[in-house]
GROMACS .gro file of C-alpha atoms in nm:
model
  153
    1LYS     CA    1   9.175  16.985   3.918
    2ILE     CA    2   9.421  16.762   3.732
    3ILE     CA    3   9.318  16.671   3.379
    4ARG     CA    4   9.408  16.300   3.325
    5ARG     CA    5   9.426  16.215   2.960
    6ARG     CA    6   9.512  15.866   2.835
    7SER     CA    7   9.768  15.964   2.579
    8ILE     CA    8  10.033  15.735   2.443
    9ILE     CA    9  10.314  15.845   2.217
   10THR     CA   10  10.527  15.590   2.030
   11ILE     CA   11  10.886  15.673   1.942
   12LEU     CA   12  11.046  15.379   1.758
   13ASP     CA   13  10.997  15.097   2.018
   14ILE     CA   14  10.960  15.357   2.305
   15ILE     CA   15  10.622  15.460   2.431
   16ILE     CA   16  10.540  15.749   2.679
   17PHE     CA   17  10.228  15.745   2.888
   18SER     CA   18  10.097  15.849   3.228
   19ILE     CA   19  10.038  15.585   3.486
   20SER     CA   20   9.750  15.574   3.722
   21LEU     CA   21   9.792  15.231   3.875
   22ILE     CA   22  10.117  15.077   3.997
   23LYS     CA   23  10.235  14.717   3.956
   24ILE     CA   24  10.513  14.574   4.167
   25ARG     CA   25  10.742  14.543   3.868
   26GLN     CA   26  10.693  14.907   3.785
   27LEU     CA   27  10.771  14.998   4.139
   28GLU     CA   28  11.113  14.824   4.119
   29GLU     CA   29  11.187  14.981   3.780
   30ILE     CA   30  11.093  15.328   3.914
   31ARG     CA   31  11.314  15.263   4.220
   32CYS     CA   32  11.605  15.194   3.977
   33LEU     CA   33  11.541  15.513   3.786
   34MET     CA   34  11.535  15.715   4.119
   35GLN     CA   35  11.867  15.565   4.213
   36ALA     CA   36  12.005  15.675   3.885
   37LEU     CA   37  11.886  16.026   3.970
   38SER     CA   38  11.993  16.030   4.334
   39ASP     CA   39  12.150  15.763   4.551
   40HIS     CA   40  11.971  15.916   4.851
   41CYS     CA   41  11.619  15.825   4.724
   42THR     CA   42  11.405  15.560   4.875
   43LEU     CA   43  11.057  15.499   4.734
   44SER     CA   44  10.786  15.286   4.898
   45GLU     CA   45  10.481  15.153   4.730
   46SER     CA   46  10.264  15.390   4.937
   47GLN     CA   47  10.472  15.692   4.842
   48LEU     CA   48  10.454  15.604   4.470
   49LYS     CA   49  10.066  15.561   4.503
   50GLU     CA   50  10.042  15.893   4.663
   51THR     CA   51  10.258  16.056   4.389
   52ILE     CA   52  10.024  15.898   4.127
   53GLY     CA   53   9.716  16.020   4.316
   54HIS     CA   54   9.834  16.387   4.336
   55SER     CA   55  10.055  16.426   4.036
   56LEU     CA   56  10.104  16.309   3.673
   57LEU     CA   57  10.375  16.047   3.646
   58TYR     CA   58  10.493  15.985   3.297
   59VAL     CA   59  10.709  15.691   3.210
   60LEU     CA   60  10.916  15.589   2.902
   61LYS     CA   61  10.898  15.223   2.822
   62ASP     CA   62  11.118  15.026   2.589
   63LYS     CA   63  10.892  14.716   2.523
   64GLU     CA   64  10.833  14.606   2.875
   65ARG     CA   65  11.121  14.784   3.054
   66THR     CA   66  11.067  15.132   3.212
   67VAL     CA   67  11.364  15.343   3.104
   68GLY     CA   68  11.276  15.700   3.193
   69MET     CA   69  11.021  15.910   3.381
   70ALA     CA   70  10.922  16.259   3.465
   71THR     CA   71  10.659  16.391   3.717
   72LEU     CA   72  10.433  16.695   3.657
   73CYS     CA   73  10.299  16.853   3.971
   74LEU     CA   74  10.023  17.125   3.944
   75TYR     CA   75   9.895  17.361   4.198
   76HIS     CA   76   9.709  17.688   4.236
   77ALA     CA   77   9.842  18.000   4.417
   78PRO     CA   78   9.698  18.351   4.447
   79SER     CA   79   9.948  18.447   4.173
   80GLY     CA   80   9.814  18.189   3.932
   81CYS     CA   81   9.829  17.832   3.823
   82LYS     CA   82  10.180  17.687   3.858
   83GLY     CA   83  10.344  17.355   3.787
   84CYS     CA   84  10.679  17.190   3.845
   85ILE     CA   85  10.847  16.911   3.662
   86GLU     CA   86  11.033  16.679   3.899
   87ASP     CA   87  11.234  16.363   3.887
   88VAL     CA   88  11.329  16.375   3.519
   89VAL     CA   89  11.553  16.070   3.456
   90ILE     CA   90  11.657  15.848   3.169
   91LEU     CA   91  11.857  15.533   3.235
   92PRO     CA   92  12.222  15.599   3.141
   93GLU     CA   93  12.227  15.348   2.856
   94TYR     CA   94  11.926  15.525   2.687
   95GLN     CA   95  12.072  15.878   2.722
   96GLY     CA   96  12.190  16.071   2.413
   97LYS     CA   97  11.910  15.934   2.199
   98GLY     CA   98  11.663  16.229   2.224
   99LEU     CA   99  11.438  16.048   2.459
  100GLY     CA  100  11.464  16.308   2.737
  101LYS     CA  101  11.358  16.572   2.490
  102GLN     CA  102  11.062  16.364   2.366
  103LEU     CA  103  10.957  16.280   2.729
  104LEU     CA  104  10.976  16.651   2.834
  105GLN     CA  105  10.801  16.773   2.521
  106HIS     CA  106  10.517  16.528   2.591
  107VAL     CA  107  10.499  16.650   2.956
  108LEU     CA  108  10.494  17.015   2.846
  109ASP     CA  109  10.221  16.936   2.586
  110GLU     CA  110  10.017  16.774   2.871
  111ALA     CA  111  10.078  17.077   3.099
  112LYS     CA  112   9.935  17.308   2.828
  113LEU     CA  113   9.596  17.158   2.899
  114HIS     CA  114   9.608  17.356   3.228
  115ALA     CA  115   9.734  17.685   3.072
  116PRO     CA  116   9.787  17.955   3.145
  117LEU     CA  117  10.043  17.844   3.391
  118THR     CA  118  10.414  17.882   3.485
  119ILE     CA  119  10.624  17.569   3.489
  120TYR     CA  120  10.923  17.538   3.716
  121LEU     CA  121  11.204  17.282   3.691
  122THR     CA  122  11.525  17.255   3.899
  123SER     CA  123  11.844  17.073   3.804
  124ARG     CA  124  12.185  17.041   3.964
  125PRO     CA  125  12.449  17.243   3.774
  126GLN     CA  126  12.663  16.928   3.729
  127ARG     CA  127  12.394  16.786   3.501
  128ILE     CA  128  12.535  16.974   3.198
  129ALA     CA  129  12.348  16.781   2.926
  130ALA     CA  130  12.014  16.797   3.109
  131ASN     CA  131  12.049  17.178   3.176
  132SER     CA  132  12.130  17.234   2.798
  133LEU     CA  133  11.815  17.040   2.706
  134TYR     CA  134  11.611  17.256   2.937
  135ARG     CA  135  11.733  17.568   2.784
  136LYS     CA  136  11.673  17.436   2.432
  137LEU     CA  137  11.308  17.356   2.529
  138GLY     CA  138  11.264  17.714   2.622
  139PHE     CA  139  11.321  17.714   3.005
  140GLN     CA  140  11.496  18.019   3.129
  141GLN     CA  141  11.725  18.019   3.421
  142LYS     CA  142  11.558  18.226   3.703
  143GLU     CA  143  11.781  18.444   3.918
  144THR     CA  144  11.648  18.345   4.261
  145ASN     CA  145  11.742  18.170   4.573
  146VAL     CA  146  11.603  17.814   4.624
  147TYR     CA  147  11.548  17.710   4.984
  148LYS     CA  148  11.486  17.364   5.113
  149MET     CA  149  11.366  17.239   5.450
  150GLU     CA  150  11.303  16.879   5.546
  151LEU     CA  151  10.998  16.843   5.778
  152ASN     CA  152  10.935  16.521   5.970
  153ARG     CA  153  10.646  16.422   6.204
   0.00000   0.00000   0.00000
């Protein structure tokens, strides 16, 4: 069971919170964030609603503008409770201000509500600053092969 907690953190004029309902403006802003992360990403309103229904989506807002986000996905396996952090992105003009660190620390604090668990996070090697941040936060690079398969109906 996902524990949903209404927590808001304020950092200067930036706030971090999880969203449970989606507004059309937020959908457009999240689409822009996803494009900053990957130009292959398309996101429909139904996909975003499904994400919110099954995961914890945290957004960073500067006044009314969504400038960053991260998703916490939790699941149970025979080997224990696990989680993964997905789609961590900060708009380029907001990078280098410590906001990614604050966002991830907030997500990790929320994940601790489900402890004990193991958190996974993947990142492309080209994202040097992001990978450095993940190591500083305590993530350890795992020696493993990651496999991907796209399944369609």
